[in-house]
């Protein structure tokens, strides 16, 4: 986003900065440039039509069933013959000389005083108007049968056209063809249907940094997430996606790829390169691809501001923001409606629920903001936790149950507000066990047997203090915490409030992490290692965030010293190990399992207690009991030990 002042500002970029549109305005302009338009259709064999939208009304060409038929095994009779039949006074009927099985056309009429043996599905013979079940009959010699019940006219007869009547509108245009629709069509003998042709959508990821999943990750590269996720979301919403690949930020190469993709498709979706960065070129290419070109570039959405909506000679070309979460939100909010319309599908109907938001959410004035949430069952209704890790995080999307919307004119959503949640699934799936607090990889080892037993576990990482607050409000079952109290020099217990009890978890060895072979650290104690690091001005450390238990240990070791790297304060154990492994720092403090998993050297310093604040009021819930059992089990203790933890 930085503009080099020496450079003449790009005039297109300038325009776009001046015209940020509201979400509604941008969508309205985009739709006005694309619709009305015909939905092209194609013939498809029934077996290939699953999931397609019907392209025309289907009128039933025949009656189903095509003839009056028996619904049971029994005898075709004239009901008037049986008016006096009863258990005490059975009526004797002469058997006609045929048996009507399925697929057998009857040859003889049922005259008064006679009956014809008939199977379920057999066509009703001439003269008969009812069926008597075989259970209410008994043979009377070889040629006759006795009936012990009266029969009303039409009894057990399915009349021609009673299921589907010839000429009846069977299915309407736009109906999604599922197995039931296929069944109706097959029953009418229809082998092919006209369906809306799925729009062919080409997908291109842009960026020098992108590597396809399955390939090795080179340094400073990331895996292409948008390519896979956009392709899947297009297919989920009635399109036929074709993933072209990730194209580097090279104007000529990208233009060639875009032109070819557009020529072969009805729609083109790119991601990345839509900010105003130096390498961001796709929006400039679009201006050359066709008329009218850019319809909106810059939408007052969060996440998703750099969304670029364009139409090139009648075909939509969209540039989604690069960050996967931004890309997905804008795709679902702004592109799905257009894609479904082009695919002849009805608008998607999303399920919504009301939930209380326990924490305040700050919001930028002037932008419609979407916040992803995880739902848990509170004491009186649903609670929606924001799961946001920033628009660069993919898990905030995958782990959320849905999202809430903060109006463009609101500066915040206050704690305790009731909000409408749009669900990602058709129904709320409230988890059986809710764990809110500090995350640890050891947790997954304890909860995996619960998952195997069919219990759903939701763990929401908000840090120890956030977890304690949630536990005090009764919004979770357990809050994992690792809080060191300076005064008492103990872990966790001093932080418990009324209504909470401590369940011991496990110990995590904290220590200094360094690259193997580094003589400044190898073979030394933690104190010596830090002294030798401080003695070398070229040595760079990586710190931890304020409030982390680990930070307290680091500050104790450093005393007054503030070496290079002190202000680099990532929020997780893994980030510390990554910084050291990738040579951005030479040492830091992390937990032993993380250091070992990264193949780094480790000097143990102190054990940290990772325990659980249990909400007493929820202790008797079966999922909580299952968790406590799992925690105490041999299986979990062995797994924890193997991973480098020490069960308490
Ligand atoms: P850009 O708009 O190209 O500057 O991208 C913004 C951010 O999104 C950068 O951090 C990119 O690395 C990231 N990004 C762009 N495209 C993708 C992609 N296909 N998958 C994952 N991340 C991406
Ligand atoms: Mg890029």
XYZ file of C-alpha atoms and ligand atoms in Angstrom:
672
model
C 0.000 0.000 0.000
C 3.000 2.307 0.256
C 3.358 4.755 -2.565
C 6.809 5.834 -3.552
C 6.646 9.659 -3.464
C 9.212 9.919 -6.257
C 6.888 8.044 -8.549
C 4.006 9.691 -10.357
C 0.902 8.303 -8.649
C -0.991 5.876 -10.813
C -4.094 7.694 -11.994
C -6.270 4.586 -11.867
C -5.289 3.999 -8.257
C -6.032 7.597 -7.443
C -9.553 7.305 -8.856
C -10.165 4.132 -6.968
C -9.152 5.569 -3.654
C -11.663 8.363 -4.180
C -14.593 6.091 -4.941
C -15.017 3.559 -2.192
C -18.588 2.360 -2.532
C -20.938 1.016 0.079
C -21.546 -2.705 -0.111
C -25.101 -2.162 -1.358
C -24.085 0.372 -4.012
C -21.260 -1.824 -5.306
C -23.513 -4.871 -5.572
C -26.265 -2.861 -7.262
C -23.845 -1.519 -9.873
C -22.362 -4.944 -10.479
C -25.771 -6.548 -10.949
C -26.986 -3.703 -13.161
C -24.000 -4.273 -15.453
C -24.717 -8.023 -15.693
C -28.470 -8.521 -15.631
C -30.961 -9.180 -17.097
C -29.356 -11.940 -19.116
C -30.495 -15.285 -20.439
C -29.478 -18.363 -18.548
C -28.087 -20.718 -21.197
C -29.330 -24.279 -20.924
C -28.266 -27.720 -22.087
C -29.693 -31.252 -22.310
C -28.331 -33.636 -19.746
C -28.868 -37.292 -19.125
C -30.755 -37.847 -15.890
C -27.727 -39.420 -14.232
C -25.614 -36.348 -15.018
C -28.225 -33.829 -13.926
C -27.770 -34.229 -10.183
C -27.277 -30.816 -8.557
C -28.213 -28.888 -11.706
C -31.009 -26.340 -11.844
C -33.863 -27.317 -14.117
C -33.827 -25.119 -17.204
C -37.534 -25.506 -18.095
C -40.816 -26.609 -16.550
C -41.356 -30.344 -16.894
C -44.933 -31.488 -17.617
C -45.786 -35.108 -16.876
C -46.061 -36.959 -20.208
C -47.905 -39.971 -18.757
C -50.018 -41.013 -15.809
C -48.185 -42.637 -12.909
C -49.148 -45.316 -12.282
C -50.164 -45.787 -15.906
C -53.085 -48.134 -14.955
C -55.219 -48.938 -11.906
C -53.212 -51.373 -9.848
C -53.339 -53.358 -6.654
C -51.551 -52.079 -3.585
C -51.547 -55.455 -1.828
C -51.369 -59.193 -2.453
C -54.900 -60.607 -2.560
C -57.940 -60.924 -4.765
C -59.507 -58.551 -7.263
C -63.269 -58.511 -6.581
C -66.495 -56.672 -7.181
C -67.162 -54.930 -3.856
C -70.922 -55.376 -4.267
C -70.451 -59.178 -4.030
C -69.051 -58.825 -0.500
C -71.616 -56.515 1.093
C -72.663 -59.232 3.598
C -69.230 -60.838 4.161
C -68.076 -61.259 7.803
C -66.068 -63.620 9.994
C -69.252 -65.478 10.867
C -70.623 -65.527 7.317
C -67.823 -65.633 4.732
C -68.760 -65.155 1.090
C -67.577 -67.743 -1.397
C -66.251 -66.535 -4.759
C -65.214 -68.654 -7.731
C -61.566 -68.140 -8.762
C -60.911 -67.019 -12.305
C -58.369 -68.999 -14.209
C -55.455 -66.579 -14.059
C -53.007 -65.042 -11.613
C -52.118 -61.386 -12.164
C -48.494 -60.899 -11.250
C -46.546 -57.625 -11.720
C -46.139 -56.965 -15.413
C -48.965 -59.368 -16.405
C -51.849 -57.820 -18.314
C -55.148 -59.406 -17.165
C -57.021 -61.419 -19.781
C -60.256 -62.354 -18.003
C -62.915 -60.099 -16.538
C -64.028 -60.393 -12.918
C -67.686 -61.236 -13.256
C -70.102 -61.090 -10.339
C -69.418 -63.977 -7.963
C -65.796 -64.387 -9.033
C -62.352 -63.195 -7.921
C -58.910 -63.140 -9.521
C -55.707 -63.690 -7.597
C -53.536 -60.547 -7.877
C -50.097 -59.505 -6.633
C -49.008 -56.101 -5.361
C -48.528 -53.885 -8.420
C -50.681 -56.061 -10.654
C -53.100 -54.257 -13.032
C -56.764 -54.336 -12.004
C -58.791 -56.644 -14.275
C -61.958 -55.477 -16.032
C -65.015 -55.577 -13.786
C -63.092 -55.524 -10.478
C -63.374 -52.413 -8.279
C -61.593 -53.462 -5.076
C -58.902 -55.731 -3.691
C -59.277 -57.983 -0.666
C -56.082 -58.766 1.217
C -55.045 -62.391 1.193
C -55.099 -62.320 5.025
C -58.923 -62.063 4.993
C -59.438 -65.034 2.731
C -59.091 -68.755 2.878
C -59.011 -71.305 0.055
C -62.209 -73.254 -0.529
C -61.070 -76.091 -2.719
C -58.980 -75.461 -5.787
C -61.368 -73.228 -7.676
C -62.891 -71.066 -4.972
C -62.001 -68.715 -2.132
C -63.882 -67.573 0.978
C -63.738 -63.906 1.957
C -64.368 -62.900 5.576
C -64.659 -59.125 5.177
C -66.687 -56.633 3.243
C -64.761 -54.387 0.802
C -65.461 -50.798 -0.076
C -65.141 -49.730 -3.711
C -61.596 -48.661 -4.504
C -60.131 -50.486 -1.493
C -56.389 -51.094 -1.996
C -56.542 -49.791 -5.549
C -54.039 -47.152 -6.745
C -55.778 -45.456 -9.660
C -54.058 -44.424 -12.868
C -52.554 -40.961 -12.479
C -53.112 -40.929 -8.702
C -49.369 -40.367 -8.135
C -48.587 -38.150 -11.101
C -51.306 -37.084 -13.557
C -50.475 -36.679 -17.254
C -50.287 -32.940 -18.048
C -49.504 -31.950 -14.456
C -46.586 -29.561 -13.917
C -44.099 -31.995 -12.472
C -41.119 -29.754 -11.713
C -40.563 -26.035 -12.128
C -37.707 -24.144 -13.743
C -34.931 -23.468 -11.234
C -35.621 -26.543 -9.097
C -32.360 -28.124 -8.007
C -32.310 -31.682 -9.197
C -31.750 -34.041 -6.298
C -32.369 -37.768 -5.990
C -36.108 -37.196 -5.380
C -36.489 -35.125 -8.536
C -34.548 -37.724 -10.495
C -36.990 -40.315 -9.143
C -40.028 -38.341 -10.341
C -38.540 -37.863 -13.790
C -37.595 -41.522 -14.069
C -41.117 -42.582 -13.034
C -42.425 -40.600 -16.022
C -39.927 -42.253 -18.355
C -37.901 -39.080 -18.857
C -34.267 -39.896 -19.652
C -32.927 -36.392 -20.356
C -33.723 -32.946 -19.037
C -32.916 -29.418 -20.012
C -30.881 -27.834 -17.229
C -29.281 -24.464 -16.734
C -25.737 -24.760 -18.031
C -23.339 -24.261 -15.158
C -21.338 -21.103 -15.678
C -17.722 -21.985 -16.446
C -15.622 -20.038 -14.026
C -11.858 -19.718 -14.370
C -9.900 -19.218 -11.154
C -6.482 -17.577 -11.023
C -4.384 -16.873 -7.951
C -1.818 -14.119 -8.258
C 1.406 -13.540 -6.412
C 5.123 -14.318 -6.673
C 4.942 -15.863 -3.219
C 2.450 -18.613 -4.008
C 3.246 -22.321 -4.109
C 0.674 -25.017 -4.901
C -0.190 -27.526 -2.154
C 1.804 -30.690 -2.673
C 4.912 -28.789 -3.716
C 7.788 -27.881 -1.398
C 7.518 -24.531 0.339
C 10.495 -22.355 -0.562
C 11.723 -19.618 1.736
C 9.364 -16.631 2.117
C 6.684 -18.469 0.140
C 3.212 -19.493 1.258
C 0.770 -22.065 -0.006
C -1.920 -20.907 -2.378
C -5.044 -21.110 -0.238
C -7.424 -19.062 -2.316
C -7.059 -21.178 -5.435
C -8.466 -24.261 -3.691
C -11.047 -22.482 -1.575
C -12.452 -20.293 -4.367
C -12.626 -23.274 -6.719
C -14.581 -25.258 -4.119
C -16.904 -22.352 -3.302
C -17.701 -21.868 -6.992
C -18.603 -25.527 -7.367
C -20.715 -25.303 -4.204
C -22.725 -22.491 -5.710
C -23.665 -23.805 -9.111
C -20.559 -22.975 -11.100
C -18.124 -25.245 -12.887
C -14.749 -24.049 -11.725
C -11.492 -24.499 -13.586
C -8.377 -23.647 -11.634
C -5.791 -22.142 -13.935
C -3.000 -21.853 -11.355
C -1.043 -19.201 -9.521
C 0.457 -16.605 -11.836
C 3.381 -14.450 -10.691
C 2.992 -10.669 -10.399
C 4.163 -10.111 -13.928
C 1.916 -7.890 -15.980
C 2.524 -9.562 -19.341
C 2.225 -13.131 -18.026
C -0.873 -12.283 -16.039
C -2.541 -10.504 -18.933
C -1.941 -13.483 -21.221
C -3.370 -15.880 -18.619
C -6.377 -13.661 -17.978
C -7.172 -13.247 -21.669
C -7.003 -16.955 -22.315
C -9.034 -17.844 -19.226
C -11.699 -15.302 -20.115
C -11.959 -16.509 -23.695
C -12.673 -20.034 -22.437
C -15.028 -19.124 -19.586
C -18.171 -17.247 -18.629
C -16.586 -15.662 -15.612
C -13.119 -15.099 -14.165
C -12.241 -14.911 -10.485
C -8.781 -13.769 -9.444
C -7.418 -13.236 -5.996
C -4.640 -11.019 -4.776
C -3.014 -8.074 -6.422
C -5.920 -5.767 -5.834
C -4.368 -3.571 -3.162
C -2.229 -0.687 -4.277
C 1.079 -2.510 -3.770
C 3.863 -2.174 -6.300
C 3.310 -5.668 -7.674
C -0.436 -5.363 -7.880
C -1.296 -5.243 -11.531
C -4.454 -7.207 -12.225
C -6.829 -4.264 -11.949
C -4.768 -2.384 -14.523
C -5.012 -5.266 -16.965
C -8.782 -5.386 -16.598
C -9.136 -1.905 -18.041
C -7.797 -3.382 -21.291
C -9.892 -6.557 -21.345
C -13.311 -5.252 -22.330
C -16.132 -2.819 -21.676
C -17.336 -1.394 -19.355
C -14.381 -2.589 -17.209
C -14.175 -1.679 -13.547
C -17.566 -1.241 -11.883
C -16.342 -0.969 -8.309
C -12.850 -1.026 -6.863
C -12.865 -0.468 -3.144
C -15.929 -1.469 -1.145
C -16.705 -0.331 2.387
C -16.461 -3.859 3.739
C -14.317 -5.345 6.449
C -12.711 -7.655 5.689
C -12.597 -7.103 1.963
C -12.080 -3.440 1.179
C -9.886 -3.933 -1.928
C -12.512 -6.041 -3.735
C -12.616 -5.177 -7.425
C -15.779 -5.888 -9.437
C -15.604 -5.598 -13.178
C -17.490 -6.590 -16.296
C -15.593 -7.201 -19.529
C -17.804 -7.472 -22.595
C -20.618 -9.014 -20.612
C -18.485 -11.386 -18.531
C -17.914 -10.756 -14.831
C -14.260 -10.538 -13.837
C -13.671 -10.305 -10.113
C -10.514 -9.667 -8.162
C -10.878 -10.885 -4.617
C -8.615 -9.540 -1.888
C -5.525 -11.687 -1.309
C -6.067 -12.592 2.322
C -8.065 -15.821 2.363
C -10.619 -14.689 4.927
C -11.224 -11.449 3.042
C -11.446 -13.393 -0.184
C -14.045 -15.771 1.240
C -16.220 -13.102 2.791
C -16.354 -10.981 -0.290
C -16.897 -14.059 -2.418
C -19.864 -15.231 -0.372
C -21.342 -11.811 0.156
C -20.905 -10.212 -3.257
C -20.070 -12.906 -5.824
C -22.287 -15.831 -4.809
C -25.531 -13.891 -5.525
C -24.308 -13.101 -9.029
C -22.960 -16.601 -9.677
C -26.205 -18.249 -8.570
C -28.244 -15.951 -10.788
C -26.037 -16.809 -13.743
C -26.434 -20.490 -12.866
C -30.213 -20.228 -12.783
C -30.271 -21.024 -9.061
C -32.486 -19.337 -6.478
C -30.720 -17.021 -3.987
C -29.012 -18.930 -1.216
C -31.021 -18.968 1.992
C -28.816 -18.789 5.044
C -30.076 -19.880 8.446
C -29.878 -17.213 11.159
C -29.977 -17.322 14.950
C -29.807 -14.771 17.735
C -26.902 -14.915 20.171
C -25.335 -12.792 22.860
C -21.852 -11.437 22.195
C -19.906 -11.575 25.492
C -17.102 -9.181 24.594
C -16.953 -5.749 23.067
C -16.004 -5.693 19.396
C -14.487 -2.490 18.093
C -15.403 -1.639 14.524
C -14.284 0.822 11.924
C -16.755 3.591 11.243
C -17.917 3.662 7.631
C -17.326 0.008 6.762
C -19.782 -2.855 7.042
C -17.864 -5.301 9.189
C -18.247 -9.059 9.268
C -17.015 -10.859 12.345
C -16.793 -14.608 12.471
C -18.094 -16.266 15.600
C -18.108 -19.620 17.368
C -21.375 -20.499 19.066
C -21.631 -22.060 22.511
C -24.634 -22.728 24.725
C -24.762 -20.292 27.658
C -26.965 -20.453 30.759
C -29.717 -18.545 28.957
C -29.263 -18.897 25.248
C -26.545 -18.942 22.655
C -23.268 -17.083 23.078
C -21.278 -15.930 20.056
C -17.500 -15.652 20.478
C -15.584 -13.711 17.864
C -12.987 -16.086 16.391
C -11.190 -13.451 14.393
C -7.441 -13.751 14.087
C -7.294 -11.068 11.425
C -8.169 -11.302 7.772
C -4.945 -13.181 7.016
C -6.040 -16.173 9.060
C -7.732 -19.083 7.374
C -8.707 -20.902 10.561
C -10.945 -18.071 11.693
C -13.135 -19.060 8.760
C -12.876 -22.793 9.124
C -13.527 -22.880 12.877
C -16.420 -20.447 12.918
C -20.087 -21.413 13.024
C -21.172 -18.245 11.309
C -20.709 -14.508 11.318
C -22.314 -11.344 12.555
C -22.481 -8.035 10.807
C -21.643 -4.681 12.352
C -23.346 -1.824 10.591
C -21.160 0.648 8.712
C -22.374 3.425 11.002
C -21.515 1.654 14.269
C -18.170 2.157 15.986
C -18.489 -0.965 18.085
C -20.684 -3.776 19.250
C -20.917 -3.441 23.029
C -20.272 -6.429 25.303
C -23.515 -8.256 26.026
C -25.220 -7.153 22.810
C -27.696 -9.495 21.183
C -26.787 -10.049 17.568
C -28.112 -11.925 14.578
C -25.704 -14.656 13.472
C -25.753 -15.938 9.916
C -24.844 -19.607 10.074
C -22.455 -21.377 7.711
C -24.492 -24.558 8.194
C -28.260 -25.139 7.961
C -28.554 -25.712 11.730
C -26.774 -24.622 14.889
C -24.415 -27.308 16.056
C -23.761 -26.559 19.685
C -20.675 -28.431 20.868
C -20.912 -30.923 23.730
C -17.818 -29.572 25.457
C -16.602 -25.994 25.353
C -13.028 -25.130 26.292
C -12.163 -21.437 26.287
C -8.752 -20.146 27.265
C -5.114 -20.762 26.477
C -4.352 -23.220 23.732
C -1.842 -26.035 23.999
C -1.100 -28.815 21.529
C -1.408 -31.214 24.481
C -5.116 -30.413 24.635
C -5.772 -32.201 21.366
C -4.178 -35.339 22.798
C -6.665 -35.338 25.681
C -9.759 -34.531 23.641
C -9.160 -36.950 20.786
C -10.854 -39.913 22.560
C -13.896 -37.665 23.110
C -14.095 -36.967 19.416
C -13.835 -40.689 18.708
C -16.773 -41.245 21.082
C -18.852 -38.858 19.004
C -18.662 -35.848 21.335
C -18.020 -32.501 19.721
C -15.386 -30.395 21.423
C -14.981 -26.723 20.699
C -11.824 -25.086 21.896
C -11.605 -21.343 21.572
C -8.178 -19.800 22.085
C -8.522 -16.476 23.871
C -5.579 -16.723 26.277
C -5.617 -17.566 29.998
C -7.247 -14.336 31.200
C -9.936 -14.410 28.513
C -10.673 -18.010 29.437
C -10.993 -17.189 33.130
C -13.439 -14.395 32.327
C -15.514 -16.746 30.175
C -15.498 -19.373 32.930
C -16.658 -16.804 35.495
C -19.550 -15.906 33.199
C -20.379 -19.615 32.847
C -19.849 -19.582 29.103
C -17.591 -22.596 28.936
C -17.036 -25.875 30.714
C -13.313 -25.515 31.231
C -10.776 -22.733 30.934
C -7.179 -23.874 30.390
C -4.855 -21.429 32.137
C -1.172 -21.009 32.920
C -0.942 -17.906 35.082
C 1.979 -17.322 37.401
C 1.339 -15.316 40.553
C 4.424 -13.277 41.490
C 3.458 -12.826 45.131
C 2.799 -16.442 46.007
C 5.176 -17.790 43.359
C 2.525 -20.338 42.405
C 0.585 -21.123 39.291
C -3.145 -20.742 38.645
C -4.728 -21.389 42.062
C -4.561 -17.725 43.187
C -6.549 -16.735 40.093
C -9.597 -18.914 40.725
C -12.905 -17.247 41.588
C -16.028 -18.587 43.308
C -17.729 -21.239 41.251
C -14.473 -22.486 39.744
C -12.282 -25.371 40.780
C -8.819 -26.274 39.591
C -8.258 -29.489 37.655
C -4.526 -30.184 37.355
C -3.446 -30.568 33.742
C 0.176 -31.005 32.861
C 3.552 -29.310 33.139
C 5.297 -27.766 30.198
C 9.036 -27.266 30.368
C 9.889 -23.710 29.429
C 13.368 -22.989 28.244
C 15.698 -21.324 25.849
C 15.462 -22.304 22.250
C 18.406 -21.925 19.848
C 19.785 -23.449 16.684
C 21.782 -26.601 17.309
C 25.502 -26.023 17.198
C 25.357 -22.371 18.290
C 28.292 -22.168 20.716
C 26.748 -19.204 22.529
C 24.075 -21.559 23.911
C 25.138 -25.169 23.438
C 25.883 -26.924 26.713
C 25.171 -23.944 28.962
C 22.605 -23.326 31.673
C 19.807 -20.875 30.901
C 21.455 -18.142 32.972
C 24.831 -18.668 31.308
C 23.246 -18.773 27.875
C 21.512 -15.437 28.412
C 24.739 -13.905 29.737
C 26.612 -15.044 26.641
C 23.814 -13.747 24.383
C 23.942 -10.354 26.084
C 27.705 -10.237 25.677
C 27.381 -10.527 21.890
C 25.956 -7.352 20.307
C 25.183 -9.264 17.079
C 22.915 -11.672 18.922
C 19.180 -11.085 18.375
C 16.459 -12.393 20.642
C 12.727 -12.922 20.139
C 10.501 -12.005 23.072
C 6.902 -12.869 23.991
C 3.861 -10.674 24.428
C 3.106 -8.876 27.686
C 0.821 -11.031 29.830
C 2.212 -14.347 28.637
C 3.494 -16.612 31.387
C 6.627 -17.112 29.320
C 7.273 -13.361 29.271
C 7.537 -13.276 33.048
C 10.342 -15.847 32.878
C 12.165 -13.919 30.138
C 11.991 -10.637 32.043
C 13.393 -12.304 35.138
C 16.340 -13.653 33.181
C 17.043 -10.354 31.428
C 16.697 -8.053 34.432
C 17.252 -4.519 33.149
C 18.777 -5.606 29.837
C 16.926 -4.757 26.597
C 18.867 -6.590 23.875
C 18.191 -6.333 20.161
C 14.911 -8.122 19.351
C 13.311 -7.388 22.737
C 10.452 -5.520 21.059
C 9.656 -8.368 18.720
C 6.856 -9.855 20.801
C 4.902 -12.619 19.058
C 1.945 -14.222 20.765
C 2.713 -17.921 20.538
C 5.286 -20.577 21.352
C 5.382 -21.597 17.697
C 6.166 -18.096 16.455
C 9.215 -17.995 18.730
C 10.511 -21.298 17.379
C 9.861 -20.202 13.774
C 11.801 -16.945 14.292
C 14.801 -18.854 15.586
C 14.613 -21.633 12.995
C 14.415 -19.074 10.198
C 17.394 -17.030 11.521
C 15.330 -13.931 12.246
C 16.380 -14.353 15.839
C 19.052 -16.408 17.615
C 17.262 -17.267 20.810
C 13.949 -17.041 22.578
C 11.865 -18.822 25.187
C 9.399 -21.537 24.278
C 8.151 -24.885 25.516
C 10.137 -28.066 24.980
C 7.664 -29.897 22.679
C 7.588 -26.932 20.303
C 11.386 -26.588 20.292
C 11.812 -30.291 19.600
C 9.160 -30.316 16.860
C 11.126 -27.550 15.107
C 14.398 -29.472 15.424
C 15.950 -26.772 17.618
C 18.238 -26.927 20.635
C 16.629 -26.440 24.044
C 17.878 -25.458 27.516
C 15.288 -26.268 30.192
C 14.575 -23.512 32.698
C 11.331 -23.911 34.611
C 8.159 -25.926 34.493
C 4.965 -24.112 33.788
C 1.640 -25.449 35.056
C -1.063 -25.790 32.450
C -4.258 -26.494 34.399
C -7.991 -26.205 33.939
C -10.426 -23.897 35.705
C -13.556 -26.022 35.796
C -16.967 -24.361 36.040
C -18.441 -26.241 39.025
C -22.032 -25.780 37.853
C -21.195 -27.752 34.728
C -19.168 -30.504 36.322
C -21.911 -33.137 36.147
C -22.426 -32.766 32.405
C -21.514 -36.003 30.697
C -19.075 -34.383 28.287
C -17.203 -32.798 31.201
C -17.023 -36.160 32.947
C -15.757 -37.705 29.723
C -13.053 -35.048 29.551
C -12.001 -35.636 33.169
C -11.881 -39.374 32.513
C -9.813 -38.837 29.385
C -7.432 -36.516 31.226
C -6.816 -39.172 33.876
C -6.542 -42.019 31.367
C -3.359 -43.946 30.667
C -3.812 -43.184 26.983
C -3.760 -39.409 27.452
C -0.944 -39.489 30.000
C 1.200 -41.590 27.684
C 0.442 -39.371 24.718
C 1.249 -36.229 26.718
C 4.501 -37.720 27.964
C 5.463 -38.792 24.472
C 4.855 -35.265 23.184
C 7.159 -33.833 25.857
C 4.654 -32.768 28.523
C 4.574 -34.001 32.098
C 1.079 -34.954 33.266
C 0.346 -33.550 36.759
P -2.166 -8.921 -2.233
O -3.526 -8.331 -2.347
O -1.755 -9.662 -3.469
O -1.154 -7.919 -1.826
O -2.243 -10.027 -1.087
C -2.508 -9.683 0.236
C -2.069 -10.813 1.133
O -2.778 -12.002 0.825
C -0.604 -11.164 1.013
O -0.136 -11.497 2.295
C -0.594 -12.381 0.136
O 0.518 -13.216 0.342
C -1.865 -13.065 0.566
N -2.379 -13.870 -0.525
C -2.601 -13.456 -1.783
N -3.061 -14.449 -2.550
C -3.121 -15.547 -1.754
C -3.515 -16.903 -1.966
N -3.935 -17.323 -3.163
N -3.466 -17.758 -0.921
C -3.040 -17.336 0.281
N -2.679 -16.076 0.553
C -2.695 -15.182 -0.453
Mg -0.068 -10.349 -4.286
